[in-house]
Amino acid sequence: MPVLLERRTRLPPDARSAGRARRILQEALRDLGDSDADLDIVDTAVLLASELCENAVLHAGTEFELALTATEDEVTVAVTDRGAGPLEQHLAQPRQRYGRAASHGRGLALVQRLATTWGTRHETDGRHVIWFSLARRPPAPATQAPPAPADGERVWTTAEQARWLLHVPPALVDRLEPVELVAELVRRLRELLDAQAASVEVDDGDGSGTRELVRDGPAQALRGPAVAVRLPMTPPLRGILRVVPRAGTASRSSGSADPDRTRDLAELIANRVAMAVESQWLRAVDERRRTWMTYLAESSELLGQSLDVDLAVAVVPQVVVPRLGRWCAVHLADDTGHLRLAALTHADENQLPELRAVLDPDRGTGLPAELRGTLAELVRDGTAPVRFAVPTDGIAVPLRARGGTIGALVVGRPDGRPHSPEDVVMVGDIARRAALSIHNAQSTAAHVAVSQALQQALLPRALPVVPGIDFAAEYLPSSSGSDVGGDFYDVLTVDPAHWLVSIGDVCGKGARAAARTGLVRDVLRVLVRDGRPLPRVIQMLNEVMIEAADPLQFCTLAAAMVSRRRPGGTDSAGLDVELVLAGHVQPVIVRAGGGAELIGTFGTAVGLVPTVRLECTTHRLAPGDTLLVYTDGVTERRRRREQFGPDRLLAVAGAAAGRSATQLVAAVREAVEEFSGDPLDDDVALLAVRATA
């Protein structure tokens, strides 16, 4: 392939050599072609070559050679020095680097992204070469540009200067990151002005202060007198373009150092720089917004996973730290407005004890006066975040839910900076979500407490203590939450010689089932006290339930009148039992000598139909015999497709023959629990009556 253009130049290890190399390339490639594609190649070649030349000056510190070769198919640029390559530099400085030092490898990354091909090689004589090639489109007929002196420079007109400053080809702009575009613009400005250094400083308005976005030239040069031009950007963004003129030198376009010209060109390029900076800022804002949206969604999911108050409160600081602060505390208020420390976490666990001593109102000296007043104001009538300075800088926001304040969320500032306005907004959002989660958990806890109290109210507080009779009972609810079960048991002392033993299961759960359970138990007690026989009592109970006109709230019932045997007979020991089953499972009699049997005759459940069919059966409990009544949660306990069943119940009960009523109930309960490892899906009620004499 014929070579259209070839140029080699040696340059000293001087900070101005990179700019000189750029001008040489511009002059050499000026007549390469007139198409837009060739103009793009020129700008791209100049940009990448300047990165390689700056690397040679910065890292190698030796004389370097710039080589340019152009053919009809490609443009190749190579930079050769005698310094260490990237691998040697990395091995020589293996430590982590920060600030500008961390971006020294950006040049090769840019070459990799924009060049068609590129590579490095080490010569045997110690030279290190980095090269890249840019592919050209099929060119129009053109003549080879005459060689120009390596040091030849021409004077640029004002129009050429403006075009060089402002015209970065769109194809190149599309492939550059905003920061890279700003760096190229600043580099061009510095070259035109032959300035010592130029930089762009930006303040994002997030409280972190001003940062240096790009710099071209040595850092120490920026300490001298500079021309500063404000970047025209929308608040909260603020920025300054600084140019440090070279003292005692003349501009290569005007022939003299002209401060006005420096400011004019700086103001001209400031608009383009501002657009690139705002573009990068908007992109970062959009990325942060997406990140915050994901963070809020994940936080909401975490906060809504538990209805337990302690767990709901404990999650809140874990969500906040360390993203929004170094430490976080949750204070909850009681009915009197007194605050208690409910949860606390710190990014450094070693500081938790000391922090807890300061933030816990009930420990040591309590809250600092400033923070105590801040939290009291928030709980009383606060709606906006309040900043504080003790024990560290931070913000406190109220936890408000359902129109009331339930506490305060206190967040220490992030590491190394105060809370930004964006941080404050996010803390407020997390506080609202946390307050709703905690309030829901508190409401659920109150509801559960009421439900559990109602459940306990449906059961007898204590069983009668009667000589010659041993009573025992146990109740296992399928839920420890707000669902009130419909199972119940009761033992009523009718008179010194008679006791009503009843157990039942009302269809359904919840408040309606609890209300119907209370109705069944209380009506049964009242009717039995009037001396009516059990079948008549249950018939009248059925009439009361039918009048309620709620066929879905029917009840199965087992009622037994337990009586002492009349003294004076041939066999006065033991107990007599009259048993009526209204749709309930058959009880078990466990004989003292061993063995167990099901007793009773099935009848109609109460509350289903106006007329019930009932049959009363009589049984005798000899001394040592036990009557066991239970609900269907025992026999219908499942292990996959298998049920516990009556046969297994008889086997377990028979094995406990001769034991006390308490031991029999415990044996059956343990067998039911061991039968399946799954949680109970139905309530279990057990009641045993044992004749001891």
XYZ file of C-alpha atoms in Angstrom:
693
model
C 0.000 0.000 0.000
C 1.612 3.306 -1.067
C 2.389 5.720 1.736
C 0.777 9.109 1.215
C 2.321 10.841 4.172
C 5.091 10.071 6.659
C 6.468 12.308 9.380
C 8.812 11.753 12.387
C 9.617 14.301 15.091
C 11.640 14.173 18.309
C 10.338 16.201 21.227
C 11.850 16.955 24.660
C 10.242 15.794 27.955
C 8.637 19.172 28.465
C 5.079 20.056 29.466
C 4.693 22.044 26.218
C 5.715 19.142 24.003
C 2.222 17.623 23.906
C 0.769 20.846 22.527
C 3.578 21.098 20.011
C 2.916 17.516 18.876
C -0.747 18.333 18.344
C 0.123 21.301 16.145
C 2.528 19.182 14.111
C -0.172 16.594 13.477
C -2.708 19.249 12.554
C -0.325 20.767 10.002
C 0.714 17.401 8.599
C -2.842 16.090 8.222
C -4.290 19.398 7.022
C -4.265 18.329 3.362
C -5.083 14.677 3.947
C -8.612 15.098 2.568
C -11.580 17.405 2.449
C -14.360 14.936 3.355
C -16.077 15.006 6.754
C -14.710 11.525 7.441
C -11.131 12.725 6.956
C -11.772 15.738 9.174
C -13.091 13.403 11.896
C -9.961 11.270 11.553
C -7.755 14.341 11.968
C -9.534 15.410 15.170
C -9.514 11.889 16.565
C -5.831 11.381 15.718
C -4.882 14.678 17.366
C -6.902 13.804 20.499
C -5.411 10.329 20.916
C -1.881 11.415 20.075
C -2.043 14.163 22.700
C -3.026 11.588 25.327
C -0.033 9.404 24.404
C 2.354 12.361 24.358
C 1.157 13.548 27.765
C 1.667 10.025 29.117
C 5.203 9.997 27.713
C 6.024 13.333 29.372
C 4.319 12.442 32.658
C 5.492 8.832 33.106
C 8.637 8.316 31.035
C 10.301 11.693 31.567
C 12.563 11.060 28.557
C 12.815 12.405 25.050
C 10.112 10.864 22.879
C 9.455 10.446 19.187
C 6.188 11.106 17.347
C 5.726 9.134 14.120
C 2.896 9.656 11.627
C 2.107 7.415 8.652
C -0.893 7.843 6.331
C -2.033 5.552 3.536
C -5.197 5.364 1.525
C -6.657 2.932 4.104
C -5.502 4.207 7.476
C -3.660 6.771 9.568
C -1.151 5.424 12.085
C 0.448 7.371 14.913
C 3.169 5.981 17.193
C 4.805 7.507 20.269
C 8.149 6.060 21.330
C 9.958 6.739 24.614
C 12.572 5.080 26.788
C 10.570 5.019 29.989
C 8.793 2.236 31.810
C 5.632 0.788 30.308
C 2.245 0.489 31.987
C 3.101 -2.863 33.590
C 6.340 -1.576 35.078
C 4.533 1.503 36.364
C 1.880 -0.626 38.010
C 4.468 -2.868 39.669
C 6.427 0.162 40.805
C 3.327 1.736 42.376
C 1.065 -1.127 43.469
C -0.699 0.959 46.132
C -4.168 2.322 45.564
C -4.160 5.865 44.193
C -6.726 8.581 44.557
C -7.627 11.887 42.941
C -6.003 12.779 39.644
C -3.434 10.021 40.021
C -6.216 7.484 39.727
C -7.083 8.738 36.227
C -3.616 8.448 34.660
C -4.693 5.337 32.737
C -7.573 7.135 31.077
C -5.483 7.870 27.956
C -5.040 4.216 27.010
C -8.719 3.552 27.735
C -9.585 6.357 25.317
C -7.229 4.916 22.691
C -8.794 1.499 23.097
C -12.291 2.913 22.606
C -11.682 5.276 19.666
C -8.870 3.657 17.657
C -9.514 1.047 14.991
C -6.485 -0.930 16.206
C -3.782 -0.190 18.737
C -0.970 -1.880 20.577
C 2.311 -1.616 22.473
C 5.722 -3.179 22.009
C 9.098 -3.162 23.734
C 12.209 -2.917 21.559
C 15.433 -4.687 22.484
C 17.209 -1.356 22.873
C 14.855 -0.332 25.716
C 12.406 1.759 23.732
C 8.703 1.533 24.498
C 6.227 2.130 21.646
C 2.497 2.793 21.813
C 0.702 3.060 18.464
C -2.811 3.301 17.100
C -4.428 3.253 13.659
C -7.602 4.913 12.372
C -9.275 3.404 9.328
C -10.143 5.765 6.481
C -13.109 5.520 4.134
C -12.342 5.065 0.440
C -10.790 8.452 -0.415
C -11.438 10.721 -3.307
C -8.479 11.275 -5.637
C -5.979 13.396 -3.813
C -2.369 14.358 -4.081
C 0.155 13.787 -1.420
C 0.663 16.793 0.833
C 4.122 18.257 0.571
C 6.225 17.696 3.647
C 6.425 20.596 6.017
C 9.135 21.368 8.489
C 8.627 19.630 11.781
C 8.828 22.893 13.642
C 6.810 24.873 11.125
C 3.998 26.828 12.676
C 1.529 29.178 11.073
C -0.479 32.029 12.487
C -4.157 31.146 12.912
C -6.817 33.619 12.007
C -9.535 34.511 14.509
C -12.068 32.455 12.554
C -9.737 29.428 12.546
C -9.223 29.778 16.282
C -12.971 29.903 16.942
C -13.578 26.917 14.689
C -10.809 24.924 16.371
C -12.238 25.729 19.786
C -15.857 24.997 18.995
C -15.875 22.474 16.183
C -15.398 19.007 17.593
C -16.770 16.604 14.970
C -20.164 15.101 15.958
C -18.885 11.597 15.242
C -16.131 12.143 17.817
C -18.426 13.828 20.331
C -20.756 10.831 20.232
C -17.903 8.533 21.252
C -16.517 10.743 24.021
C -17.720 10.900 27.590
C -18.650 14.432 28.734
C -15.526 14.675 30.897
C -13.352 13.597 27.975
C -14.968 16.232 25.757
C -14.339 18.911 28.401
C -10.709 17.783 28.660
C -10.280 18.101 24.884
C -11.862 21.569 24.850
C -9.646 22.768 27.709
C -6.598 21.317 26.001
C -7.437 23.203 22.779
C -7.959 26.437 24.689
C -4.624 26.114 26.425
C -2.856 25.440 23.108
C -4.347 28.475 21.380
C -3.451 30.731 24.283
C -0.094 29.021 24.920
C -1.086 29.141 28.591
C 0.731 27.472 31.471
C -2.356 25.610 32.618
C -6.116 25.526 32.344
C -8.697 23.812 34.517
C -12.419 23.416 35.086
C -13.749 23.369 38.665
C -17.330 22.333 39.386
C -19.562 22.471 42.463
C -22.514 20.067 42.154
C -24.405 21.837 44.933
C -24.609 18.655 47.035
C -22.594 20.021 49.954
C -19.366 18.264 48.979
C -17.752 21.518 47.758
C -15.797 22.374 44.626
C -13.901 19.666 42.776
C -11.468 19.806 39.881
C -13.153 18.184 36.900
C -10.269 18.423 34.400
C -6.878 20.063 34.273
C -4.374 20.558 31.478
C -0.924 21.565 32.640
C 0.990 21.237 35.918
C -0.999 21.664 39.139
C 1.469 24.130 40.635
C 0.884 26.496 37.713
C -2.715 27.035 38.844
C -1.462 28.785 41.963
C -0.443 31.800 39.893
C -2.605 34.667 38.622
C -5.411 33.262 36.505
C -8.240 34.435 34.277
C -11.423 32.972 35.778
C -14.633 32.691 33.780
C -17.883 31.491 35.325
C -19.551 28.604 33.512
C -23.140 29.553 32.563
C -24.954 26.645 34.212
C -28.338 26.146 35.866
C -28.316 26.107 39.699
C -27.420 24.255 41.823
C -24.519 23.659 39.451
C -21.676 26.161 39.613
C -18.390 26.111 37.773
C -15.304 28.122 36.877
C -12.933 27.878 33.938
C -9.443 29.010 34.972
C -6.650 29.891 32.558
C -3.142 30.748 33.783
C -1.280 32.771 31.073
C 2.361 32.105 30.509
C 4.311 35.083 31.854
C 6.652 36.851 29.412
C 5.552 34.958 26.286
C 3.725 36.077 23.200
C 0.611 34.550 21.756
C 1.347 32.672 18.538
C -1.715 34.162 16.843
C -1.539 37.780 17.924
C 2.087 38.180 18.703
C 1.597 39.540 22.237
C 0.162 38.441 25.553
C -3.383 39.826 25.588
C -5.537 39.364 28.741
C -8.640 40.477 26.871
C -8.081 37.868 24.184
C -7.565 35.220 26.869
C -10.874 36.140 28.520
C -12.722 36.325 25.188
C -11.619 32.862 24.117
C -12.276 31.474 27.625
C -15.801 32.894 27.589
C -16.312 31.488 24.105
C -15.430 27.973 25.179
C -17.129 28.255 28.618
C -20.555 27.814 27.021
C -19.527 24.576 25.329
C -17.878 23.327 28.505
C -20.995 24.210 30.527
C -23.182 22.164 28.165
C -20.926 19.124 28.569
C -20.778 19.501 32.348
C -24.560 19.835 32.602
C -24.946 16.790 30.361
C -22.741 14.751 32.678
C -24.547 16.097 35.750
C -27.983 15.269 34.321
C -26.796 11.790 33.447
C -25.504 11.330 36.986
C -28.768 12.693 38.398
C -30.726 10.224 36.295
C -28.515 7.352 37.446
C -28.899 8.440 41.069
C -32.640 8.730 40.621
C -32.797 5.185 39.291
C -30.593 4.022 42.160
C -32.783 5.815 44.708
C -35.940 4.333 43.184
C -34.463 0.856 43.502
C -33.318 1.658 47.041
C -36.786 2.881 48.052
C -38.465 -0.148 46.499
C -36.131 -2.532 48.338
C -36.562 -0.543 51.559
C -40.346 -0.714 51.293
C -40.139 -4.455 50.770
C -37.895 -4.896 53.819
C -40.004 -2.620 56.014
C -43.215 -4.387 55.039
C -42.041 -7.934 55.658
C -42.882 -8.125 59.360
C -45.867 -7.124 61.476
C -43.872 -7.654 64.648
C -43.132 -4.272 66.237
C -39.600 -5.103 67.380
C -38.610 -6.547 64.001
C -40.201 -3.653 62.095
C -38.291 -1.123 64.203
C -35.003 -3.043 64.009
C -35.066 -3.013 60.195
C -35.241 0.799 59.931
C -31.616 1.640 60.975
C -30.299 -1.203 58.829
C -31.986 0.363 55.797
C -30.514 3.818 56.512
C -26.902 2.955 57.410
C -24.477 3.447 55.685
C -26.186 4.845 52.574
C -27.726 7.872 54.288
C -25.591 8.233 57.407
C -22.925 6.759 59.658
C -25.429 5.936 62.388
C -29.171 5.875 62.864
C -31.508 5.675 65.856
C -35.263 5.217 66.177
C -37.036 6.803 69.146
C -40.667 5.862 69.795
C -43.083 7.896 71.898
C -45.551 6.408 74.379
C -48.979 7.806 75.230
C -47.434 10.422 77.533
C -44.959 11.619 74.897
C -41.939 10.046 76.633
C -39.327 8.845 74.149
C -37.543 5.533 74.378
C -34.677 4.287 72.228
C -36.206 1.457 70.178
C -33.385 0.691 67.703
C -29.832 1.825 67.014
C -27.025 0.934 64.628
C -23.646 2.364 63.604
C -21.380 1.656 60.654
C -18.643 0.958 63.218
C -20.017 -1.502 65.759
C -17.275 -0.599 68.229
C -18.874 2.824 68.697
C -22.338 1.458 69.521
C -21.944 1.344 73.337
C -20.789 4.961 73.544
C -23.481 6.112 71.100
C -26.173 4.222 72.999
C -25.147 5.893 76.245
C -25.677 9.292 74.612
C -28.903 8.563 72.724
C -30.813 6.434 75.237
C -33.040 8.703 77.377
C -33.237 6.047 80.085
C -29.473 5.563 80.492
C -26.835 7.646 82.173
C -27.330 11.362 81.708
C -29.863 10.827 78.927
C -30.111 12.770 75.713
C -28.047 15.965 75.237
C -30.169 19.026 75.941
C -30.080 20.234 72.318
C -31.115 16.873 70.897
C -33.724 16.323 73.621
C -35.353 19.646 72.767
C -35.204 18.870 69.041
C -36.889 15.493 69.453
C -39.515 16.878 71.836
C -40.388 19.555 69.290
C -40.604 16.986 66.505
C -42.903 14.702 68.470
C -45.077 17.600 69.582
C -45.707 19.417 66.334
C -42.794 18.890 63.953
C -43.246 18.090 60.297
C -39.949 19.234 58.721
C -36.447 17.769 59.200
C -34.344 19.469 61.878
C -30.549 19.561 61.904
C -28.523 19.042 65.092
C -24.836 19.110 66.022
C -24.634 16.820 69.085
C -23.400 14.083 69.416
C -22.452 14.539 65.734
C -23.883 16.490 62.855
C -27.095 14.978 61.585
C -30.801 15.383 60.952
C -33.907 14.288 62.829
C -37.242 13.722 61.114
C -40.607 12.859 62.671
C -42.164 9.432 62.251
C -45.706 10.352 61.261
C -48.482 7.912 60.376
C -52.254 8.250 60.194
C -52.104 11.917 61.144
C -50.075 11.406 64.328
C -46.427 11.338 65.377
C -45.234 8.034 66.813
C -41.561 8.925 67.247
C -38.475 10.306 65.540
C -35.816 9.025 63.146
C -32.340 10.375 63.985
C -29.571 10.011 61.391
C -25.917 11.013 61.773
C -24.224 12.583 58.783
C -22.482 10.440 56.150
C -18.748 9.921 56.399
C -16.794 13.046 55.445
C -19.674 15.294 54.389
C -22.914 16.819 55.666
C -26.314 15.656 54.503
C -27.060 16.968 51.019
C -30.553 18.226 50.104
C -31.064 14.964 48.239
C -30.091 13.001 51.369
C -32.602 14.973 53.456
C -35.389 14.207 51.000
C -34.523 10.505 51.029
C -34.371 10.353 54.839
C -37.814 11.963 54.961
C -39.148 9.425 52.482
C -37.678 6.514 54.448
C -39.156 8.012 57.640
C -42.644 8.060 56.124
C -42.370 4.447 54.986
C -40.870 3.372 58.308
C -43.569 5.182 60.290
C -46.309 3.445 58.326
C -44.620 0.054 58.791
C -44.167 0.594 62.547
C -47.718 1.920 62.941
C -49.122 -1.105 61.100
C -47.078 -3.408 63.316
C -48.297 -1.577 66.445
C -51.904 -1.782 65.265
C -51.491 -5.468 64.524
C -49.904 -6.057 67.930
C -52.816 -4.286 69.628
C -55.282 -6.312 67.571
C -53.456 -9.532 68.431
C -53.477 -8.629 72.135
C -57.241 -8.041 72.024
C -57.779 -11.287 70.101
C -55.654 -13.298 72.503
C -57.459 -11.766 75.466
C -60.772 -12.687 73.843
C -59.514 -16.221 73.192
C -58.529 -16.615 76.831
C -61.889 -15.225 77.939
C -63.619 -18.085 76.089
C -61.756 -20.643 78.206
C -62.172 -21.256 81.940
C -59.606 -19.505 84.099
C -59.161 -22.638 86.182
C -60.627 -26.117 86.402
C -62.500 -27.218 89.544
C -60.528 -28.941 92.285
C -62.783 -31.769 93.483
C -61.945 -34.683 95.790
C -62.164 -37.955 93.891
C -62.039 -36.310 90.447
C -59.003 -35.177 88.465
C -59.541 -32.570 85.714
C -56.925 -31.551 83.103
C -57.124 -29.591 79.883
C -54.935 -28.029 77.222
C -55.616 -25.718 74.294
C -53.309 -25.342 71.276
C -54.352 -22.516 68.936
C -53.391 -22.883 65.295
C -52.508 -19.163 65.226
C -50.864 -16.911 67.765
C -51.999 -13.880 65.793
C -55.304 -12.090 65.518
C -57.385 -15.084 64.388
C -59.556 -16.246 67.277
C -60.336 -19.932 67.019
C -63.779 -21.428 67.498
C -62.705 -24.341 69.741
C -63.595 -24.197 73.411
C -63.897 -26.378 76.499
C -65.637 -25.808 79.826
C -66.234 -27.442 83.188
C -69.200 -26.100 85.194
C -69.968 -27.122 88.771
C -73.752 -27.584 88.696
C -73.912 -28.717 92.332
C -71.567 -30.578 94.709
C -72.344 -33.877 92.968
C -72.723 -32.857 89.299
C -70.391 -31.264 86.781
C -71.084 -30.274 83.188
C -68.139 -31.122 80.966
C -68.438 -29.628 77.470
C -66.203 -29.191 74.453
C -67.119 -27.745 71.083
C -65.967 -26.357 67.766
C -67.728 -23.386 66.177
C -67.344 -23.187 62.405
C -64.942 -20.451 61.270
C -62.485 -18.121 62.964
C -62.331 -14.514 64.008
C -64.680 -12.222 65.863
C -67.888 -13.861 64.550
C -66.734 -17.306 65.628
C -65.657 -15.925 69.012
C -69.059 -14.298 69.529
C -70.861 -17.540 68.655
C -68.527 -19.510 70.935
C -69.380 -17.234 73.854
C -73.080 -17.633 73.041
C -72.899 -21.446 73.014
C -70.943 -21.653 76.249
C -73.042 -19.139 78.204
C -76.451 -20.402 76.992
C -75.393 -23.955 77.797
C -74.420 -22.933 81.328
C -77.696 -21.102 81.955
C -79.936 -23.888 80.653
C -78.114 -26.638 82.588
C -78.446 -24.754 85.874
C -82.241 -24.957 85.544
C -82.091 -28.745 85.910
C -83.137 -29.667 82.373
C -81.841 -32.923 80.869
C -78.940 -32.635 78.426
C -80.878 -33.489 75.232
C -83.463 -30.792 76.030
C -80.726 -28.296 76.869
C -79.046 -28.826 73.509
C -82.370 -28.584 71.663
C -83.047 -25.217 73.264
C -79.489 -24.124 72.394
C -80.182 -25.072 68.782
C -83.344 -22.921 68.810
C -81.347 -19.929 70.048
C -78.738 -20.379 67.286
C -81.391 -20.833 64.585
C -82.974 -17.526 65.642
C -79.658 -15.847 64.837
C -80.278 -16.820 61.162
C -76.602 -17.464 60.444
C -76.298 -21.046 59.142
C -72.572 -20.596 58.517
C -71.944 -20.329 62.263
C -72.990 -23.819 63.348
C -71.276 -25.703 66.150
C -70.346 -29.281 66.976
C -70.700 -30.065 70.668
C -69.959 -32.855 73.109
C -71.696 -32.378 76.476
C -71.315 -34.784 79.388
C -72.977 -34.618 82.806
C -70.535 -36.196 85.236
C -72.086 -37.337 88.531
C -70.872 -39.009 91.676
C -72.420 -42.398 92.285
C -74.926 -42.417 95.106
C -73.469 -43.782 98.354
C -74.999 -46.804 99.951
C -75.210 -48.955 96.829
C -73.342 -52.149 96.134
C -70.798 -50.220 94.026
C -70.628 -46.528 94.941
C -67.072 -45.879 93.708
C -66.380 -44.044 90.470
C -68.434 -41.661 88.320
C -71.516 -41.827 86.079
C -71.448 -40.036 82.733
C -74.397 -38.978 80.575
C -73.068 -38.091 77.105
C -74.707 -36.270 74.179
C -72.863 -35.737 70.890
C -74.189 -32.980 68.620
C -72.148 -33.581 65.495
C -68.941 -33.906 67.524
C -66.204 -36.561 67.352
C -66.527 -39.493 69.763
C -64.753 -39.172 73.129
C -62.444 -41.865 74.477
C -62.633 -43.805 77.738
C -59.237 -44.999 78.915
C -59.542 -47.915 81.334
C -57.311 -48.107 84.362
C -56.264 -51.640 83.521
C -55.325 -50.764 79.969
C -57.123 -50.265 76.701
C -59.226 -47.435 75.292
C -62.526 -47.213 73.410
C -64.632 -44.641 71.584
C -68.037 -43.913 73.132
C -71.205 -42.010 72.298
C -73.673 -41.813 69.395
C -73.453 -39.151 66.704
C -76.186 -36.518 66.568
C -76.956 -33.341 64.618
C -74.742 -30.276 64.973
C -76.471 -27.276 66.553
C -77.319 -24.213 64.481
C -77.809 -26.038 61.166
C -81.449 -27.159 61.055
C -84.510 -26.312 63.209
C -84.859 -29.878 64.532
C -81.900 -31.831 65.806
C -81.560 -35.584 66.361
C -79.785 -36.379 69.606
C -79.192 -39.500 71.684
C -78.008 -39.582 75.262
C -75.746 -42.490 76.246
C -74.655 -43.434 79.759
C -71.239 -44.667 80.825
C -69.409 -45.488 84.000
C -65.931 -44.437 85.050
C -64.445 -46.837 87.545
C -61.641 -45.591 89.794
C -58.614 -44.980 87.567
C -60.682 -44.651 84.372
C -60.422 -41.428 82.359
C -62.847 -39.728 79.979
C -61.016 -37.809 77.208
C -62.946 -35.347 75.048
C -61.239 -33.449 72.242
C -61.839 -31.476 69.051
C -61.273 -32.683 65.493
C -57.918 -30.871 65.339
C -56.510 -34.029 66.989
C -57.756 -36.748 64.648
C -57.564 -34.603 61.502
C -53.932 -33.590 62.027
C -52.206 -34.218 58.669
C -48.824 -35.488 57.559
C -48.976 -35.088 53.821
C -51.981 -37.293 52.843
C -52.086 -39.227 56.119
C -54.253 -38.236 59.108
C -53.552 -38.821 62.791
C -56.917 -40.603 62.966
C -58.904 -42.245 65.779
C -56.904 -45.494 65.715
C -53.658 -43.733 66.492
C -55.465 -41.730 69.198
C -56.715 -44.918 70.850
C -53.222 -46.395 70.768
C -51.648 -43.327 72.385
C -54.407 -43.037 74.997
C -54.269 -46.757 75.808
C -50.511 -46.522 76.349
C -51.150 -43.809 78.967
C -53.642 -45.949 80.949
C -53.266 -45.590 84.695
C -51.668 -42.164 84.469
C -53.102 -38.918 85.765
C -55.409 -36.750 83.676
C -52.584 -34.245 83.157
C -50.194 -36.950 81.949
C -52.813 -38.355 79.541
C -53.460 -34.936 78.008
C -49.715 -34.316 77.692
C -49.158 -37.696 76.002
C -51.833 -37.047 73.389
C -50.607 -33.511 72.759
C -46.998 -34.653 72.244
C -48.111 -37.402 69.877
C -50.126 -34.938 67.799
C -47.233 -32.473 67.617
C -44.669 -35.168 66.733
C -46.929 -36.652 64.061
C -46.177 -33.751 61.704
C -43.573 -31.016 61.670
C -45.912 -28.614 59.891
C -47.597 -25.823 61.856
C -51.051 -26.584 63.202
C -53.748 -25.944 60.629
C -56.612 -26.309 63.139
C -57.066 -25.583 66.832
C -56.628 -28.471 69.278
C -58.580 -28.695 72.534
C -58.166 -31.573 75.021
C -60.108 -32.166 78.268
C -59.689 -35.182 80.530
C -61.816 -36.270 83.539
C -60.384 -39.058 85.696
C -62.137 -40.845 88.528
C -59.642 -41.189 91.341
C -61.963 -42.734 93.928
